[in-house]
CSV table of C-alpha atoms in Angstrom, one decimal:
chain,number,residue,atom,x,y,z
A,875,GLN,CA,-24.0,3.8,12.2
A,876,VAL,CA,-22.6,4.2,8.7
A,877,GLN,CA,-21.2,0.9,7.3
A,878,LEU,CA,-20.0,-0.2,3.9
A,879,GLY,CA,-19.5,-3.9,3.0
A,880,GLU,CA,-17.9,-5.5,0.0
A,881,HIS,CA,-18.8,-9.0,-1.3
A,882,GLY,CA,-17.9,-11.1,-4.2
A,883,GLY,CA,-14.2,-11.6,-3.9
A,884,GLY,CA,-12.6,-15.0,-4.4
A,885,GLU,CA,-9.9,-17.0,-6.1
A,886,VAL,CA,-10.1,-17.3,-9.9
A,887,GLN,CA,-7.9,-18.1,-12.9
A,888,ALA,CA,-6.5,-15.5,-15.3
A,889,GLY,CA,-9.1,-14.6,-17.8
A,890,ASP,CA,-12.0,-15.2,-15.5
A,891,SER,CA,-14.5,-12.7,-14.2
A,892,LEU,CA,-15.8,-11.6,-10.8
A,893,ARG,CA,-18.4,-9.1,-9.8
A,894,LEU,CA,-17.9,-7.2,-6.6
A,895,SER,CA,-20.7,-5.5,-4.8
A,896,CYS,CA,-20.6,-2.7,-2.2
A,897,ALA,CA,-23.7,-2.4,0.0
A,898,ALA,CA,-24.4,0.3,2.6
A,899,SER,CA,-26.2,0.5,5.8
A,900,GLY,CA,-26.9,3.5,7.9
A,901,PHE,CA,-27.0,6.0,5.0
A,902,THR,CA,-28.3,6.3,1.5
A,903,LEU,CA,-25.6,5.3,-0.9
A,904,GLY,CA,-27.3,7.0,-3.8
A,905,TYR,CA,-26.4,10.5,-2.5
A,906,TYR,CA,-22.7,10.0,-2.9
A,907,ALA,CA,-19.9,9.2,-5.3
A,908,ILE,CA,-18.5,5.7,-4.6
A,909,GLY,CA,-15.0,4.6,-5.4
A,910,TRP,CA,-13.3,1.2,-5.6
A,911,PHE,CA,-9.7,0.9,-4.5
A,912,ARG,CA,-7.3,-2.0,-4.2
A,913,GLN,CA,-4.2,-2.7,-2.2
A,914,ALA,CA,-1.7,-5.5,-2.9
A,915,PRO,CA,0.8,-6.6,-0.3
A,916,GLY,CA,3.6,-4.1,0.0
A,917,LYS,CA,1.9,-1.6,-2.3
A,918,GLU,CA,0.0,1.6,-1.7
A,919,ARG,CA,-3.8,1.7,-2.0
A,920,GLU,CA,-4.7,2.7,-5.5
A,921,GLY,CA,-7.9,4.0,-7.1
A,922,VAL,CA,-9.5,1.5,-9.5
A,923,SER,CA,-12.8,3.2,-10.4
A,924,CYS,CA,-15.3,5.8,-9.3
A,925,ILE,CA,-18.9,6.5,-10.1
A,926,SER,CA,-20.9,9.6,-9.4
A,927,SER,CA,-24.0,9.6,-7.3
A,928,THR,CA,-26.3,9.4,-10.3
A,929,GLY,CA,-24.2,7.0,-12.2
A,930,GLY,CA,-23.8,9.5,-15.0
A,931,SER,CA,-20.0,9.9,-14.6
A,932,THR,CA,-17.4,7.1,-14.2
A,933,ASN,CA,-13.6,7.0,-14.0
A,934,TYR,CA,-11.2,4.2,-14.4
A,935,ALA,CA,-7.5,3.6,-13.8
A,936,ASP,CA,-5.6,3.0,-17.0
A,937,SER,CA,-4.7,-0.5,-15.8
A,938,VAL,CA,-8.4,-1.6,-15.8
A,939,LYS,CA,-9.9,0.4,-18.6
A,940,GLY,CA,-11.8,-1.9,-21.0
A,941,ARG,CA,-11.9,-4.8,-18.5
A,942,PHE,CA,-13.7,-3.4,-15.4
A,943,THR,CA,-17.1,-1.7,-15.3
A,944,ILE,CA,-18.5,0.2,-12.4
A,945,SER,CA,-22.3,0.6,-12.0
A,946,ARG,CA,-24.8,1.3,-9.3
A,947,ASP,CA,-28.4,0.4,-8.4
A,948,ASN,CA,-29.5,3.2,-6.0
A,949,ALA,CA,-32.8,1.4,-5.4
A,950,LYS,CA,-30.8,-1.5,-3.9
A,951,ASN,CA,-28.3,0.8,-2.2
A,952,THR,CA,-25.5,-1.1,-3.9
A,953,VAL,CA,-22.5,-0.3,-6.2
A,954,TYR,CA,-21.0,-3.0,-8.4
A,955,LEU,CA,-17.6,-3.6,-10.0
A,956,GLN,CA,-17.7,-6.1,-12.8
A,957,MET,CA,-14.2,-7.4,-13.4
A,958,ASN,CA,-13.5,-9.2,-16.7
A,959,SER,CA,-10.3,-10.7,-18.2
A,960,LEU,CA,-8.7,-10.7,-14.8
A,961,LYS,CA,-4.9,-10.8,-14.6
A,962,PRO,CA,-2.6,-12.0,-11.8
A,963,GLU,CA,-1.6,-8.3,-11.3
A,964,ASP,CA,-5.2,-7.6,-10.3
A,965,THR,CA,-4.7,-9.7,-7.1
A,966,ALA,CA,-5.3,-7.4,-4.2
A,967,VAL,CA,-7.8,-6.6,-1.4
A,968,TYR,CA,-10.6,-4.5,-2.9
A,969,TYR,CA,-12.3,-1.7,-1.0
A,970,CYS,CA,-15.3,0.5,-1.7
A,971,ALA,CA,-15.5,3.9,-0.2
A,972,ALA,CA,-18.0,6.8,-0.1
A,973,ASP,CA,-17.2,10.4,-0.8
A,974,VAL,CA,-19.8,12.3,1.3
A,975,GLY,CA,-18.7,15.7,0.2
A,976,SER,CA,-15.1,16.4,1.1
A,977,GLY,CA,-14.3,16.4,-2.6
A,978,GLY,CA,-10.9,15.8,-4.2
A,979,ARG,CA,-9.4,13.7,-6.9
A,980,TRP,CA,-11.4,10.4,-7.3
A,981,TYR,CA,-8.2,8.3,-7.2
A,982,ARG,CA,-7.0,9.6,-3.9
A,983,PRO,CA,-7.9,7.7,-0.8
A,984,SER,CA,-8.0,10.9,1.2
A,985,THR,CA,-11.1,12.0,-0.9
A,986,TYR,CA,-13.2,9.4,0.8
A,987,ASP,CA,-14.9,9.4,4.2
A,988,TYR,CA,-16.2,5.9,4.7
A,989,TRP,CA,-14.6,2.6,3.9
A,990,GLY,CA,-15.6,-1.0,3.8
A,991,GLN,CA,-13.5,-3.8,5.3
A,992,GLY,CA,-12.3,-5.1,1.9
A,993,THR,CA,-12.6,-8.3,0.0
A,994,GLN,CA,-9.8,-10.4,-1.3
A,995,VAL,CA,-9.4,-11.1,-5.0
A,996,THR,CA,-6.8,-13.6,-6.0
A,997,VAL,CA,-6.0,-14.3,-9.7
A,998,SER,CA,-3.7,-17.2,-10.5
A,999,SER,CA,-2.0,-17.6,-13.8
C-alpha cells in the first residue's frame, strides 16, 4: 500500500524556521518527482515547491523563493522542505505529493498521484 506522510509542522513565530519531511512507505520515493503544496482556509491548494527524482531540478513558487529549500535523501526515502523566515501568510496545511508519471505542470495538484495527509504550519506575527 502506497503511503506518504508529512512531519514537522507546528506553531512558530514570524521569522522562525521549520523543516518538514515527507516519508514514503510501499514504494520507492526516489523514482519520482515530489511536490510540496499548501492550503490555507478558504483558499485553493497551491504548489510550493517540487524536486525531480534525482534532486537535480527544483522549482519554487515566487512567494517562497529565497526562503524555502526543497531537498531529498533517496537513501532515507524522504523529501524535506526547509522553511526559513516564515511569515504569517505561510500559515496553511502542507502536503507532499508524488508524481508517478502522469506528468504535467509541477504546480498543479492534478499532476500528482499520491498525497500525504498534511501537516499544519501556523506562523504568528
